[in-house]
Amino acid sequence: MKYEVVIGLEIHVELLTASKLFCGCSTAFGREPNSHCCPVCLGLPGSLPVFNRRAIELSVTAALALKSEVQLRSRFDRKNYFYPDLPKAYQVSQFDQPLARGGYLAMEYEGKKKLINLERVHLEEEAGKLIHAGDSIIGAGHSLVDYNRAGIPLLEIVTAPELHSGEEARLFLEDLRTVLLYAGVSDCKMEEGSLRCDANISLRPAGSSELGTKAEVKNMNSFRSVELALDYEIKRQQQVLSAGGVVNQETCHWDEEKKQTFSMRSKEGSSDYRYFPEPDLLPLVLEKSFVAELARTLPEMPAKRRERFQEQYNLEKKEAFMFTGNREMGDLFEAVAKIYRDYRNLANWIQGDLLYQLRESGKKIKEVEPALLANLLRLLDEGRINRPVAKELLAEMVQTGTDPVDLVKERGLEQISSRESLLPLLEQVIAENPEAVENYRQGKKKALAFLVGKVMAATKGRADPAELNRLFEEKIQG
Amino acid sequence: MAVDFNAEVDYVARLARLFLEPDEKKRMAGQLSDILKTARRIQELDTTGVEPTSHVTEVPAVLREDQVKPSLPLNRIMQNVPRRDKGYLKVPRIADSQQDQD
Ligand SMILES: [Zn+2]
């Protein structure tokens, strides 16, 4: 039987605030354990939470970027469960009155444009971090708890069950990440856990409209593992169903080492979170003007920018994807394009030599000064330097931030392309290499490259190679 | 509607991680039944057109600026912690993997 795969994702992102959602404790990552805790985030009796304005702004901004309808009135609830990562034994979250409802993300999959709908976007607090130290002698059978993370504002985004393969889910997640990075709401680092993804996945006979029993997959810690875990789970459920079995409603854990999912425990009778309105927080009421102002300052989103890049700069689709898939790269392209009009040449240099130099030097795109890159390309366009020198200057520019124009002046790197300057050099090389000259006369192309190389060496790479080719041809073949 | 209050007490006690003696359970079952009876009386009221109330004041929440303030020193945090391991709280291991949670 053919099955249709139905996947819905639940994404959590930590918001980029300086302090926690309800208290002034720092959100800095990787500090001494339990050094960012106070009576509020530890849930000590008598403490009261107060909303962080920035967290609300970032949540609304994210909702707007995802076309989710921001609710002017929303409510916070306590989600009750016992687990050591939760100091209060409840998590402040939003149940039936979320911050934003609906929304969608436009993506392309298998050459087709599609919209993936969202159910909701809501704000909640992050839990603490547990370290299972069972393998060491000291901590055998125990877990260690660090509450630095507890109370960091966490945005939850829930998609409709509209994804149909591991690959599609991964691409959606990558696109969602790009949107959230553009919106500037989170640093979205899966490896640090500031972006996390759980998935609900079920199979149904092709053509059926009823949803099959779903399993929940957790612990997918990279984009790649999202794809691998879901594809693994699809195969597993397919085998169960094909053998006439039934899929249990359960939570599975992705094991990155073994590359398979494991059932954690049956969901049956497990979750009764007894949500109730958080009595310590009044309803969140937003002014229309507050939302409108955030909508006004929302940057252009990647899908739109992608289309604009193709039209405005005549870039190919693949290039537009590449330049907009990374906000900084797109920003650099546009900043240079404002002062340098050969967009084609600019695009080539950025995706080729510049990216290579950034990788080599470990520098960030943001550190590249647009005006300097434009200067370099102009030097080359005007024939004042040749291509190999341009590449060297680019490397130096990326490393040290020096203006290529200054470097050319300082070191006398200007290209030598005038006939009268090159001819004496040429004649000397011809005189010193009779064998190569003879070989070239007999049609060996390699011999020409050898001769050109000799002049290049004599000029420390400054000669114009095209002009040299022409002159040798004239002198020897001519 | 017949409710098995003994089962209900067991269930709620388990959720709250409470261990009740048989006579406590019996007492709680009676109390739970009384509470629900009262709730049922309230539910008889006609509330058509009345907005559900979650908070008694109509004042919206206040927002504070995103400013970092000093946290508690570690010795204060650990003051009521039964067991610790250096800067960490030490708890019995619950499960091999994370519980179903967000
Ligand atoms: Zn705190």
XYZ file of C-alpha atoms and ligand atoms in Angstrom:
581
model
C 0.000 0.000 0.000
C 1.119 3.557 -0.636
C 1.202 5.838 2.360
C 1.080 9.568 2.681
C 3.345 11.116 5.275
C 1.979 13.908 7.456
C 4.401 15.971 9.531
C 3.795 18.927 11.823
C 6.614 20.758 13.563
C 6.843 22.465 16.920
C 9.721 24.907 16.982
C 11.182 26.656 20.008
C 13.504 29.645 19.741
C 15.151 31.572 22.544
C 14.619 35.292 22.087
C 17.547 37.712 21.969
C 16.937 39.629 25.174
C 19.580 40.713 27.643
C 17.509 39.690 30.666
C 15.055 36.871 31.326
C 11.326 36.989 30.591
C 10.138 37.778 34.108
C 13.244 38.937 36.002
C 16.475 40.854 35.531
C 18.779 37.803 35.470
C 21.150 37.714 32.509
C 20.500 35.381 29.559
C 24.215 35.032 28.679
C 25.138 31.566 27.430
C 27.835 29.342 28.889
C 28.363 30.978 32.297
C 29.041 29.358 35.687
C 26.109 27.092 36.610
C 23.345 28.733 38.636
C 24.997 32.140 38.488
C 21.999 33.767 36.769
C 19.204 32.947 39.168
C 16.990 34.957 41.500
C 13.851 34.445 43.588
C 11.630 35.061 40.529
C 13.176 32.542 38.136
C 13.628 30.027 40.961
C 9.990 30.404 41.901
C 10.687 31.256 45.535
C 7.561 32.114 47.531
C 6.581 35.764 47.508
C 8.344 36.654 44.272
C 6.368 38.111 41.379
C 7.062 38.034 37.646
C 7.105 41.205 35.511
C 7.082 41.061 31.684
C 10.205 42.050 29.794
C 9.106 44.596 27.156
C 11.817 43.514 24.712
C 10.614 39.903 24.858
C 7.111 41.039 23.941
C 8.464 43.204 21.101
C 10.535 40.346 19.706
C 7.603 37.925 19.947
C 5.319 40.329 18.098
C 8.031 40.980 15.505
C 8.430 37.242 14.931
C 4.663 36.817 14.612
C 4.498 39.661 12.075
C 7.380 38.175 10.070
C 5.436 34.905 9.950
C 2.158 36.614 8.951
C 0.618 35.350 12.159
C -2.281 37.400 13.471
C -1.166 39.208 16.598
C -3.803 39.114 19.334
C -4.184 42.430 21.095
C -5.181 40.526 24.192
C -3.560 37.289 25.237
C -3.162 35.365 28.448
C -0.524 33.381 30.243
C -1.150 30.053 31.929
C 0.645 27.648 34.186
C 1.526 24.318 32.655
C 2.034 21.998 35.576
C 4.432 19.090 35.648
C 7.146 17.776 37.898
C 10.581 17.600 36.425
C 13.823 18.877 37.939
C 14.506 21.302 35.087
C 11.475 23.270 36.221
C 12.185 25.019 39.539
C 8.570 26.099 40.062
C 6.988 22.757 39.069
C 5.116 24.712 36.411
C 6.087 26.485 33.250
C 4.514 29.841 32.423
C 3.169 29.379 28.920
C 0.133 30.289 26.831
C -2.666 27.789 26.410
C -5.915 28.898 24.794
C -5.183 32.596 24.270
C -1.835 32.659 22.459
C -0.028 35.804 21.405
C -0.660 35.156 17.718
C -2.838 32.830 15.678
C -2.349 31.382 12.194
C 0.309 32.589 9.809
C 2.371 30.927 7.131
C 5.787 30.583 5.636
C 6.291 30.624 1.871
C 8.830 28.071 0.696
C 9.931 26.323 -2.443
C 10.050 22.566 -2.574
C 10.853 20.451 -5.607
C 10.629 23.535 -7.799
C 7.168 24.433 -6.575
C 6.161 27.358 -4.413
C 4.053 26.430 -1.423
C 2.729 27.916 1.769
C 3.106 26.051 5.026
C 0.452 27.222 7.425
C 1.096 27.872 11.071
C -1.308 27.120 13.899
C 0.018 29.618 16.406
C 2.921 31.547 17.826
C 3.165 31.918 21.581
C 5.529 33.017 24.286
C 6.650 30.944 27.238
C 9.590 30.551 29.565
C 12.573 28.301 29.006
C 13.313 25.426 31.395
C 16.632 24.786 33.131
C 19.324 22.459 31.887
C 19.838 18.930 33.164
C 23.142 17.152 32.979
C 22.882 13.412 33.390
C 26.024 12.485 35.183
C 25.177 8.824 35.642
C 28.318 7.532 34.001
C 30.774 9.125 36.384
C 31.384 7.685 39.835
C 30.610 10.900 41.705
C 27.246 11.546 40.119
C 26.148 7.955 39.613
C 22.390 7.777 39.383
C 21.995 11.509 39.679
C 21.337 14.478 37.500
C 22.868 17.915 37.889
C 20.724 20.987 37.414
C 21.654 24.413 36.107
C 18.871 27.011 36.230
C 20.702 29.745 34.285
C 18.508 28.985 31.285
C 15.273 28.791 33.298
C 13.117 31.806 32.510
C 14.761 32.878 29.247
C 11.966 33.986 26.889
C 11.103 31.155 24.515
C 8.928 31.474 21.448
C 6.937 28.452 20.333
C 5.865 28.170 16.710
C 3.506 25.357 15.738
C 2.932 24.412 12.105
C -0.148 22.784 10.632
C 0.445 19.126 9.663
C 1.388 20.076 6.118
C 4.877 18.727 5.582
C 5.396 15.415 3.839
C 9.012 14.285 4.053
C 12.137 14.613 6.117
C 13.753 16.756 3.446
C 10.778 19.098 3.217
C 10.733 19.476 6.998
C 14.423 20.319 7.025
C 14.048 22.886 4.237
C 11.090 24.450 6.032
C 13.107 24.678 9.212
C 16.038 26.269 7.381
C 13.726 28.824 5.777
C 12.046 29.513 9.106
C 15.450 30.073 10.656
C 16.361 32.543 7.914
C 13.129 34.472 8.509
C 13.750 34.600 12.261
C 17.342 35.738 11.677
C 16.126 38.465 9.315
C 13.589 39.527 11.901
C 16.454 39.640 14.412
C 14.516 37.864 17.153
C 16.903 34.986 17.906
C 20.396 33.803 17.052
C 18.817 30.441 16.136
C 21.811 28.255 17.015
C 20.706 24.636 16.991
C 24.048 23.535 18.437
C 23.565 25.790 21.467
C 19.896 24.901 21.734
C 18.546 28.374 21.005
C 16.595 26.787 18.127
C 14.960 23.425 18.747
C 12.497 21.349 16.821
C 10.110 18.528 17.702
C 7.963 16.774 15.139
C 4.648 14.984 15.048
C 4.603 12.408 12.333
C 1.990 9.980 11.084
C 1.242 7.918 8.010
C -2.105 7.347 6.326
C -3.166 5.388 3.266
C -2.700 7.615 0.211
C -5.935 9.418 -0.582
C -7.355 9.076 2.922
C -8.307 12.271 4.703
C -8.129 10.885 8.220
C -4.923 11.378 10.151
C -3.094 8.266 11.292
C -1.801 7.762 14.823
C 1.121 10.056 15.339
C 4.419 9.643 17.074
C 6.328 12.577 18.457
C 10.028 12.776 17.633
C 12.344 14.722 19.911
C 16.023 15.417 20.406
C 16.857 16.332 16.831
C 19.826 18.624 17.358
C 20.723 19.693 13.841
C 18.993 20.360 10.544
C 20.477 17.165 9.188
C 19.229 15.109 12.105
C 15.701 16.466 11.559
C 15.753 15.022 8.067
C 17.406 11.751 9.103
C 15.157 11.213 12.129
C 11.956 11.854 10.206
C 12.994 9.638 7.295
C 13.896 6.912 9.766
C 10.541 7.277 11.530
C 8.666 7.200 8.196
C 10.333 3.893 7.321
C 9.647 2.491 10.772
C 5.946 3.362 10.664
C 5.684 2.062 7.106
C 7.049 -1.306 8.207
C 4.687 -1.470 11.181
C 1.648 -0.620 9.048
C 2.615 -2.861 6.137
C 2.930 -5.788 8.525
C -0.650 -5.114 9.638
C 0.410 -3.555 12.939
C -0.630 -0.302 14.556
C 1.535 2.693 15.354
C 1.443 3.558 19.036
C 0.931 7.128 20.059
C 4.306 7.626 21.656
C 7.252 9.891 22.081
C 10.450 8.893 20.327
C 13.929 10.071 20.988
C 16.381 10.464 18.109
C 19.717 8.829 18.835
C 22.335 10.744 16.876
C 24.981 8.053 17.364
C 22.909 5.057 16.380
C 20.915 6.993 13.770
C 17.578 5.636 14.909
C 14.588 6.639 17.008
C 13.787 5.033 20.350
C 10.461 4.948 22.068
C 10.713 6.835 25.345
C 7.471 5.925 26.936
C 3.892 5.557 25.947
C 2.067 8.854 25.950
C -0.999 7.196 27.379
C -1.969 8.744 30.694
C 1.265 10.712 30.829
C 0.375 14.315 30.288
C -2.203 16.093 32.296
C -0.731 19.522 32.550
C -3.706 21.053 34.387
C -3.299 24.387 32.661
C -4.831 27.272 34.517
C -4.501 31.065 34.171
C -1.282 32.349 35.765
C -2.669 34.390 38.673
C 0.581 36.374 39.038
C 0.404 37.825 35.525
C -2.347 40.086 34.288
C -3.529 39.596 30.698
C -1.133 40.969 28.109
C -2.861 43.847 26.331
C -1.110 45.412 23.353
C -1.867 48.807 21.859
C -2.587 48.797 18.131
C 0.075 51.471 17.729
C 2.659 49.237 19.468
C 2.052 46.463 16.917
C 1.898 48.930 14.010
C 5.254 50.430 14.929
C 6.868 46.979 15.022
C 5.270 46.164 11.648
C 6.689 49.394 10.230
C 10.245 48.573 11.314
C 10.101 44.935 10.178
C 12.903 44.349 7.671
C 12.207 42.944 4.206
C 11.787 39.180 4.435
C 14.037 36.746 2.538
C 11.404 35.506 0.039
C 10.660 39.066 -1.086
C 14.281 40.028 -1.160
C 15.043 36.965 -3.268
C 12.579 38.076 -5.927
C 13.828 41.629 -5.815
C 17.453 40.522 -6.193
C 16.549 38.629 -9.367
C 14.742 41.623 -10.834
C 16.802 44.552 -9.634
C 20.272 43.057 -10.062
C 19.499 40.520 -12.739
C 20.839 37.679 -10.597
C 20.088 34.072 -11.312
C 17.635 32.320 -9.041
C 20.353 30.205 -7.484
C 22.418 33.287 -6.728
C 19.439 35.157 -5.320
C 18.821 32.218 -2.970
C 22.446 32.227 -1.933
C 22.664 35.967 -1.330
C 19.393 36.180 0.589
C 19.819 32.916 2.496
C 22.308 34.824 4.585
C 21.192 38.282 5.622
C 24.736 39.652 5.981
C 25.763 38.478 2.545
C 22.714 40.146 1.011
C 23.438 43.316 2.991
C 27.022 43.397 1.716
C 25.922 42.854 -1.879
C 23.429 45.690 -1.658
C 25.823 48.050 0.078
C 28.415 47.571 -2.674
C 25.769 47.636 -5.431
C 24.869 51.159 -4.336
C 28.317 52.430 -5.338
C 29.384 49.862 -7.939
C 27.131 49.145 -10.899
C 28.534 46.006 -12.489
C 26.266 43.692 -10.485
C 27.270 40.643 -12.502
C 30.945 41.114 -11.707
C 30.164 41.908 -8.076
C 28.077 38.746 -7.680
C 30.887 36.657 -9.149
C 33.501 38.108 -6.830
C 31.382 37.729 -3.714
C 30.389 34.119 -4.270
C 33.855 33.158 -5.503
C 36.963 34.802 -4.162
C 35.442 36.748 -1.306
C 33.727 33.735 0.266
C 36.926 31.770 -0.172
C 38.961 34.480 1.568
C 36.440 34.710 4.399
C 36.680 30.983 4.951
C 40.466 31.081 4.829
C 40.821 33.987 7.231
C 37.955 33.135 9.554
C 36.655 36.696 9.198
C 32.936 37.493 9.107
C 31.033 38.996 6.188
C 30.040 41.891 8.429
C 33.704 42.859 8.755
C 34.050 43.491 5.027
C 33.946 47.211 4.221
C 31.683 47.668 1.147
C 33.558 50.750 -0.126
C 36.874 48.865 -0.141
C 35.440 45.986 -2.127
C 34.066 48.489 -4.651
C 37.512 50.151 -4.855
C 39.158 46.829 -5.594
C 36.747 45.954 -8.381
C 37.193 49.396 -9.931
C 40.997 49.056 -9.929
C 40.558 45.847 -11.882
C 37.895 47.256 -14.227
C 40.095 50.230 -15.072
C 42.990 47.923 -15.897
C 45.163 49.423 -13.181
C 45.813 46.004 -11.648
C 45.588 42.531 -13.121
C 43.498 39.674 -11.841
C 46.149 37.807 -9.816
C 47.105 41.046 -8.054
C 43.403 41.741 -7.405
C 43.077 38.370 -5.718
C 46.059 39.049 -3.525
C 44.785 42.471 -2.584
C 41.383 40.991 -1.753
C 43.022 38.547 0.645
C 44.878 41.374 2.318
C 41.828 43.611 2.418
C 39.803 40.887 4.142
C 42.602 40.170 6.616
C 43.547 43.699 7.592
C 40.805 45.979 6.268
C 43.330 47.990 4.234
C 42.127 49.953 1.207
C 43.366 48.248 -2.002
C 43.902 51.715 -3.537
C 46.458 52.484 -0.815
C 48.134 49.108 -1.206
C 48.562 49.635 -4.954
C 50.138 53.067 -4.360
C 52.358 51.920 -1.508
C 53.764 48.908 -3.296
C 53.692 50.077 -6.887
C 51.394 47.244 -7.900
C 49.903 49.019 -10.867
C 49.559 46.799 -13.864
C 52.123 47.190 -16.627
C 50.242 47.019 -19.885
C 51.811 49.578 -22.177
C 53.613 48.210 -25.226
C 56.714 50.305 -24.651
C 57.131 49.054 -21.065
C 56.534 45.415 -21.929
C 58.524 45.071 -25.165
C 62.032 45.289 -23.651
C 61.105 42.658 -21.054
C 59.623 40.477 -23.739
C 62.697 40.678 -25.932
C 64.936 39.745 -23.069
C 62.855 36.656 -22.273
C 62.874 35.636 -25.944
C 66.635 35.958 -26.066
C 67.142 33.919 -22.907
C 64.788 31.065 -23.818
C 65.406 30.000 -27.394
C 64.104 26.465 -26.785
C 60.702 27.626 -25.542
C 60.483 30.077 -28.387
C 61.114 27.277 -30.864
C 58.521 25.068 -29.219
C 55.973 27.839 -29.361
C 56.747 28.426 -33.021
C 55.878 24.745 -33.590
C 52.493 25.279 -31.998
C 53.028 24.202 -28.374
C 50.650 26.311 -26.292
C 52.420 25.376 -23.068
C 55.546 27.112 -24.278
C 53.636 30.398 -24.524
C 52.413 30.074 -20.950
C 56.039 29.462 -19.905
C 57.229 32.611 -21.654
C 54.395 34.725 -20.252
C 55.222 33.346 -16.812
C 58.825 34.519 -17.192
C 57.720 38.118 -17.815
C 55.190 37.915 -14.980
C 57.965 36.779 -12.650
C 60.208 39.619 -13.819
C 57.445 42.146 -13.080
C 56.436 40.531 -9.781
C 53.088 39.619 -11.304
C 52.204 43.114 -12.460
C 52.270 42.634 -16.220
C 48.992 42.458 -18.132
C 48.763 38.789 -19.177
C 46.370 39.410 -22.086
C 48.650 42.030 -23.546
C 51.659 39.719 -23.080
C 49.935 36.923 -24.986
C 49.226 39.317 -27.795
C 52.801 40.647 -27.929
C 54.461 37.214 -27.877
C 52.227 36.091 -30.705
C 53.131 39.158 -32.695
C 56.863 38.829 -32.034
C 57.273 35.106 -32.543
C 54.499 33.982 -34.896
C 54.015 37.343 -36.509
C -23.192 11.747 36.551
C -21.573 9.205 38.806
C -17.984 9.990 39.718
C -15.723 7.520 41.434
C -14.194 9.915 43.937
C -11.764 7.356 45.264
C -10.267 6.889 41.805
C -10.338 10.654 41.324
C -8.398 11.189 44.561
C -5.842 8.569 43.505
C -5.404 10.310 40.180
C -5.025 13.811 41.613
C -2.703 12.537 44.335
C -0.505 10.914 41.725
C -0.351 14.125 39.660
C 0.622 16.062 42.792
C 3.063 13.352 43.919
C 1.179 12.967 47.206
C 1.115 9.718 49.136
C -2.082 9.403 51.099
C -3.011 6.914 53.818
C -6.305 5.040 53.296
C -8.170 7.158 55.869
C -6.786 10.339 54.314
C -7.989 9.182 50.921
C -11.438 8.557 52.308
C -11.583 12.020 53.864
C -10.293 13.655 50.660
C -12.838 11.803 48.534
C -15.621 13.290 50.661
C -14.134 16.770 50.464
C -13.565 16.524 46.736
C -17.147 15.462 46.264
C -18.357 18.484 48.293
C -16.177 20.887 46.330
C -17.414 19.565 43.020
C -20.989 19.740 44.246
C -20.504 23.445 44.948
C -18.873 23.951 41.573
C -21.828 22.248 39.932
C -24.220 24.621 41.692
C -22.272 27.571 40.327
C -22.352 26.031 36.865
C -26.150 26.107 36.999
C -26.016 29.905 36.678
C -26.872 31.297 33.277
C -23.665 32.949 32.037
C -24.754 33.583 28.469
C -23.026 36.718 27.189
C -20.639 36.942 30.119
C -16.929 36.976 29.213
C -14.970 34.276 31.042
C -13.001 35.882 33.848
C -9.420 34.888 34.536
C -8.391 37.916 36.563
C -10.497 40.156 38.725
C -8.930 43.469 37.749
C -9.149 44.919 34.272
C -5.668 46.455 34.449
C -3.377 45.188 31.700
C 0.051 43.778 32.520
C 2.923 46.171 33.115
C 6.089 45.855 31.047
C 9.592 46.499 32.366
C 12.688 47.492 30.396
C 15.113 44.757 29.322
C 17.832 45.480 31.838
C 20.111 42.981 33.523
C 20.060 43.132 37.308
C 22.332 41.270 39.723
C 21.324 37.685 40.422
C 21.607 35.913 43.763
C 25.026 34.713 44.943
C 25.443 30.942 44.738
C 25.426 30.389 48.503
C 21.996 32.034 48.721
C 20.676 29.905 45.867
C 21.977 26.769 47.548
C 20.623 27.731 50.963
C 17.559 25.469 50.766
C 18.958 22.941 48.331
C 19.148 19.493 49.938
C 21.999 18.217 47.794
C 24.506 19.920 45.553
C 27.575 19.138 43.512
C 29.741 22.261 43.292
C 27.632 24.849 41.457
C 24.937 22.397 40.483
C 21.848 21.163 42.255
C 21.936 17.414 42.550
C 18.701 15.492 42.027
C 17.789 11.843 41.696
C 17.979 10.710 38.130
C 14.415 10.637 36.804
C 14.753 9.035 33.394
C 17.407 8.340 30.839
C 15.955 10.834 28.475
C 14.053 14.070 28.852
C 10.480 13.763 29.902
C 7.769 14.724 27.485
C 7.826 18.465 27.844
C 8.510 21.702 26.082
Zn 15.951 35.566 37.848
